[in-house]
Structures are given as C-alpha cells and as structure tokens.
Amino acid sequence: MRNIWLLGSRIFPIKSIHRESDVYSFGVVLVELLIRQKAISQTRSEEGRNLASYFIMEMEEDVLFNISDAQVLEDAPKEEIIIVAKIAERCLNLNGRNRPTMNEVAMELEGIIQKSKRSATFEAQRNYDEDEYIRTSR
C-alpha cells in the first residue's frame, strides 16, 4: 500500500508532496489558530466541512471577525488578525504556484512580531513617562 497524505479535501500520493503542500498545511494551522476549529468538522455544512474550504468561503463573504475565536479577538489587534488571515488565505491557494514560500510567510509573520514588539515598547515608555510626570509634578 502506498503512503498517502491528506491535504485539504484531496488525497495525494506521497510522491507529489512538496514545498507547496507544506505551505498549504501551514495555512491550515494558521486558520486553526485563528478560529480554533479542527481541520475537518462534521458540524459545518457539507461544502464547509473542510476547514480550509470553510475559511476561504467565509473570507470571500468578508466575515473574518464573525468566525474568529473570541479569545483571539480579545488578545490580538484586529490589524494583526487581518494580516494573519490574509497570509493563511494565500497559503491555501489551490494553485500551489500561487502560494507564498515558507520564507515569505516567515518574513511576514516576523514583521508582525517586530511591529508588535515596537508597539509594546512604545506603550511601556509612554506609560513610564506619564508615571514619571505625575510623580515629579507633586
């Protein structure tokens, strides 16, 4: 029996697995993290049973924040959620040639992390400055 690999709603012989399938799989993981649902679900409609298909359909309907997990919405800035969702959407492109490379994905995610760190540092400095001003004004 040949080894097989489940990818989205298709089954591919192991020989056909390559970088594009890794990117697709990473896109599925990103979606799982964003909406906190399993890759395959019997609770979603027939056409949306596959998480990747469901996510793409919902992105086309522009309802990202309706399907995103409540904890994700609470913890992450909406701008970051949108960026991660768009990265995931590109990773899930059915045409492997149109998917980003893992290096491109990693660089984009690193950009989000760096921007978030800069924002946190700026916020901490502003809070310190305000506290210092209040303390010295007395």
PDB file of C-alpha atoms in Angstrom:
ATOM      1  CA  MET A   1       0.000   0.000   0.000  1.00  0.00           C
ATOM      2  CA  ARG A   2       1.345   3.410  -0.959  1.00  0.00           C
ATOM      3  CA  ASN A   3       1.694   6.139   1.628  1.00  0.00           C
ATOM      4  CA  ILE A   4      -0.849   8.903   1.228  1.00  0.00           C
ATOM      5  CA  TRP A   5      -1.142  12.418   2.539  1.00  0.00           C
ATOM      6  CA  LEU A   6      -4.434  14.128   3.362  1.00  0.00           C
ATOM      7  CA  LEU A   7      -4.359  17.731   2.214  1.00  0.00           C
ATOM      8  CA  GLY A   8      -7.487  19.765   2.422  1.00  0.00           C
ATOM      9  CA  SER A   9     -10.198  17.791   0.713  1.00  0.00           C
ATOM     10  CA  ARG A  10      -7.831  15.854  -1.539  1.00  0.00           C
ATOM     11  CA  ILE A  11      -5.620  12.826  -1.043  1.00  0.00           C
ATOM     12  CA  PHE A  12      -2.246  12.900  -2.779  1.00  0.00           C
ATOM     13  CA  PRO A  13       0.299  10.123  -3.257  1.00  0.00           C
ATOM     14  CA  ILE A  14       3.315  10.817  -1.052  1.00  0.00           C
ATOM     15  CA  LYS A  15       5.453  11.313  -4.188  1.00  0.00           C
ATOM     16  CA  SER A  16       3.547  14.501  -5.006  1.00  0.00           C
ATOM     17  CA  ILE A  17       4.197  16.150  -1.629  1.00  0.00           C
ATOM     18  CA  HIS A  18       6.465  19.161  -1.997  1.00  0.00           C
ATOM     19  CA  ARG A  19       7.054  22.649  -0.661  1.00  0.00           C
ATOM     20  CA  GLU A  20       3.702  23.963  -1.831  1.00  0.00           C
ATOM     21  CA  SER A  21       1.894  21.322   0.222  1.00  0.00           C
ATOM     22  CA  ASP A  22       3.910  22.331   3.300  1.00  0.00           C
ATOM     23  CA  VAL A  23       2.764  25.921   2.802  1.00  0.00           C
ATOM     24  CA  TYR A  24      -0.834  24.748   2.369  1.00  0.00           C
ATOM     25  CA  SER A  25      -0.620  22.721   5.572  1.00  0.00           C
ATOM     26  CA  PHE A  26       0.828  25.710   7.414  1.00  0.00           C
ATOM     27  CA  GLY A  27      -2.113  27.766   6.159  1.00  0.00           C
ATOM     28  CA  VAL A  28      -4.467  25.212   7.691  1.00  0.00           C
ATOM     29  CA  VAL A  29      -2.604  25.514  11.006  1.00  0.00           C
ATOM     30  CA  LEU A  30      -2.890  29.324  10.896  1.00  0.00           C
ATOM     31  CA  VAL A  31      -6.645  29.023  10.325  1.00  0.00           C
ATOM     32  CA  GLU A  32      -6.962  26.508  13.165  1.00  0.00           C
ATOM     33  CA  LEU A  33      -5.259  29.039  15.450  1.00  0.00           C
ATOM     34  CA  LEU A  34      -7.406  31.949  14.255  1.00  0.00           C
ATOM     35  CA  ILE A  35     -10.793  30.339  14.556  1.00  0.00           C
ATOM     36  CA  ARG A  36      -9.991  27.490  16.962  1.00  0.00           C
ATOM     37  CA  GLN A  37     -11.699  24.781  14.967  1.00  0.00           C
ATOM     38  CA  LYS A  38     -10.433  21.433  13.725  1.00  0.00           C
ATOM     39  CA  ALA A  39      -9.338  20.884  10.136  1.00  0.00           C
ATOM     40  CA  ILE A  40     -12.269  18.553   9.453  1.00  0.00           C
ATOM     41  CA  SER A  41     -15.631  19.015  11.182  1.00  0.00           C
ATOM     42  CA  GLN A  42     -18.943  17.238  10.876  1.00  0.00           C
ATOM     43  CA  THR A  43     -20.709  20.244  12.440  1.00  0.00           C
ATOM     44  CA  ARG A  44     -20.106  22.541   9.460  1.00  0.00           C
ATOM     45  CA  SER A  45     -22.158  22.335   6.261  1.00  0.00           C
ATOM     46  CA  GLU A  46     -21.160  19.834   3.567  1.00  0.00           C
ATOM     47  CA  GLU A  47     -19.206  22.362   1.483  1.00  0.00           C
ATOM     48  CA  GLY A  48     -17.568  23.813   4.588  1.00  0.00           C
ATOM     49  CA  ARG A  49     -16.686  20.561   6.330  1.00  0.00           C
ATOM     50  CA  ASN A  50     -13.069  21.058   5.337  1.00  0.00           C
ATOM     51  CA  LEU A  51     -11.663  23.961   7.389  1.00  0.00           C
ATOM     52  CA  ALA A  52      -9.659  25.387   4.507  1.00  0.00           C
ATOM     53  CA  SER A  53     -12.711  25.488   2.222  1.00  0.00           C
ATOM     54  CA  TYR A  54     -14.848  26.938   5.002  1.00  0.00           C
ATOM     55  CA  PHE A  55     -12.278  29.636   5.750  1.00  0.00           C
ATOM     56  CA  ILE A  56     -11.905  30.637   2.093  1.00  0.00           C
ATOM     57  CA  MET A  57     -15.700  30.842   1.670  1.00  0.00           C
ATOM     58  CA  GLU A  58     -16.023  32.983   4.789  1.00  0.00           C
ATOM     59  CA  MET A  59     -13.151  35.256   3.731  1.00  0.00           C
ATOM     60  CA  GLU A  60     -14.937  35.803   0.416  1.00  0.00           C
ATOM     61  CA  GLU A  61     -18.027  36.795   2.422  1.00  0.00           C
ATOM     62  CA  ASP A  62     -15.834  39.228   4.427  1.00  0.00           C
ATOM     63  CA  VAL A  63     -16.876  37.797   7.807  1.00  0.00           C
ATOM     64  CA  LEU A  64     -13.450  37.138   9.319  1.00  0.00           C
ATOM     65  CA  PHE A  65     -14.341  38.627  12.686  1.00  0.00           C
ATOM     66  CA  ASN A  66     -17.559  36.605  12.851  1.00  0.00           C
ATOM     67  CA  ILE A  67     -15.664  33.315  12.553  1.00  0.00           C
ATOM     68  CA  SER A  68     -12.575  34.269  14.581  1.00  0.00           C
ATOM     69  CA  ASP A  69     -12.287  32.822  18.065  1.00  0.00           C
ATOM     70  CA  ALA A  70     -13.443  35.196  20.835  1.00  0.00           C
ATOM     71  CA  GLN A  71     -10.160  34.826  22.728  1.00  0.00           C
ATOM     72  CA  VAL A  72      -8.164  35.671  19.598  1.00  0.00           C
ATOM     73  CA  LEU A  73     -10.321  38.762  19.070  1.00  0.00           C
ATOM     74  CA  GLU A  74      -9.731  39.798  22.663  1.00  0.00           C
ATOM     75  CA  ASP A  75      -5.980  39.181  22.699  1.00  0.00           C
ATOM     76  CA  ALA A  76      -4.825  40.358  19.275  1.00  0.00           C
ATOM     77  CA  PRO A  77      -5.197  43.675  17.481  1.00  0.00           C
ATOM     78  CA  LYS A  78      -7.648  43.423  14.587  1.00  0.00           C
ATOM     79  CA  GLU A  79      -4.965  44.611  12.174  1.00  0.00           C
ATOM     80  CA  GLU A  80      -2.791  41.611  13.091  1.00  0.00           C
ATOM     81  CA  ILE A  81      -5.715  39.212  12.767  1.00  0.00           C
ATOM     82  CA  ILE A  82      -6.390  40.540   9.269  1.00  0.00           C
ATOM     83  CA  ILE A  83      -2.742  40.186   8.248  1.00  0.00           C
ATOM     84  CA  VAL A  84      -2.506  36.610   9.555  1.00  0.00           C
ATOM     85  CA  ALA A  85      -5.811  35.723   7.879  1.00  0.00           C
ATOM     86  CA  LYS A  86      -4.584  37.088   4.547  1.00  0.00           C
ATOM     87  CA  ILE A  87      -1.361  35.115   4.885  1.00  0.00           C
ATOM     88  CA  ALA A  88      -3.401  31.976   5.604  1.00  0.00           C
ATOM     89  CA  GLU A  89      -5.656  32.688   2.644  1.00  0.00           C
ATOM     90  CA  ARG A  90      -2.641  32.957   0.336  1.00  0.00           C
ATOM     91  CA  CYS A  91      -1.182  29.725   1.773  1.00  0.00           C
ATOM     92  CA  LEU A  92      -4.459  27.953   0.993  1.00  0.00           C
ATOM     93  CA  ASN A  93      -4.498  28.930  -2.676  1.00  0.00           C
ATOM     94  CA  LEU A  94      -5.494  25.812  -4.625  1.00  0.00           C
ATOM     95  CA  ASN A  95      -2.820  26.555  -7.213  1.00  0.00           C
ATOM     96  CA  GLY A  96       0.454  25.707  -5.460  1.00  0.00           C
ATOM     97  CA  ARG A  97       2.396  28.038  -7.743  1.00  0.00           C
ATOM     98  CA  ASN A  98       0.398  30.977  -6.418  1.00  0.00           C
ATOM     99  CA  ARG A  99       1.188  30.233  -2.771  1.00  0.00           C
ATOM    100  CA  PRO A 100       3.923  32.139  -0.961  1.00  0.00           C
ATOM    101  CA  THR A 101       7.100  30.333   0.015  1.00  0.00           C
ATOM    102  CA  MET A 102       7.649  29.419   3.646  1.00  0.00           C
ATOM    103  CA  ASN A 103      10.416  32.038   3.724  1.00  0.00           C
ATOM    104  CA  GLU A 104       7.953  34.702   2.597  1.00  0.00           C
ATOM    105  CA  VAL A 105       5.432  33.569   5.205  1.00  0.00           C
ATOM    106  CA  ALA A 106       8.090  33.553   7.931  1.00  0.00           C
ATOM    107  CA  MET A 107       9.240  37.062   6.993  1.00  0.00           C
ATOM    108  CA  GLU A 108       5.679  38.407   7.070  1.00  0.00           C
ATOM    109  CA  LEU A 109       4.981  36.813  10.442  1.00  0.00           C
ATOM    110  CA  GLU A 110       8.309  38.114  11.771  1.00  0.00           C
ATOM    111  CA  GLY A 111       7.258  41.589  10.612  1.00  0.00           C
ATOM    112  CA  ILE A 112       4.078  41.314  12.676  1.00  0.00           C
ATOM    113  CA  ILE A 113       6.091  40.233  15.717  1.00  0.00           C
ATOM    114  CA  GLN A 114       8.589  43.074  15.340  1.00  0.00           C
ATOM    115  CA  LYS A 115       5.841  45.659  14.892  1.00  0.00           C
ATOM    116  CA  SER A 116       4.042  44.306  17.944  1.00  0.00           C
ATOM    117  CA  LYS A 117       7.258  44.493  19.997  1.00  0.00           C
ATOM    118  CA  ARG A 118       7.843  48.100  18.899  1.00  0.00           C
ATOM    119  CA  SER A 119       4.263  48.995  19.837  1.00  0.00           C
ATOM    120  CA  ALA A 120       4.635  47.348  23.245  1.00  0.00           C
ATOM    121  CA  THR A 121       7.944  49.135  23.855  1.00  0.00           C
ATOM    122  CA  PHE A 122       6.437  52.478  22.828  1.00  0.00           C
ATOM    123  CA  GLU A 123       3.413  51.909  25.085  1.00  0.00           C
ATOM    124  CA  ALA A 124       5.627  50.958  28.033  1.00  0.00           C
ATOM    125  CA  GLN A 125       7.778  54.063  27.510  1.00  0.00           C
ATOM    126  CA  ARG A 126       4.705  56.294  27.287  1.00  0.00           C
ATOM    127  CA  ASN A 127       3.288  54.806  30.497  1.00  0.00           C
ATOM    128  CA  TYR A 128       6.641  55.303  32.222  1.00  0.00           C
ATOM    129  CA  ASP A 129       6.818  58.922  31.034  1.00  0.00           C
ATOM    130  CA  GLU A 130       3.281  59.592  32.280  1.00  0.00           C
ATOM    131  CA  ASP A 131       4.025  58.000  35.655  1.00  0.00           C
ATOM    132  CA  GLU A 132       7.277  59.949  35.926  1.00  0.00           C
ATOM    133  CA  TYR A 133       5.499  63.215  35.070  1.00  0.00           C
ATOM    134  CA  ILE A 134       2.851  62.580  37.718  1.00  0.00           C
ATOM    135  CA  ARG A 135       5.471  61.637  40.303  1.00  0.00           C
ATOM    136  CA  THR A 136       7.626  64.748  39.690  1.00  0.00           C
ATOM    137  CA  SER A 137       4.661  67.102  39.442  1.00  0.00           C
ATOM    138  CA  ARG A 138       3.660  66.619  43.038  1.00  0.00           C
TER     139      ARG A 138
END
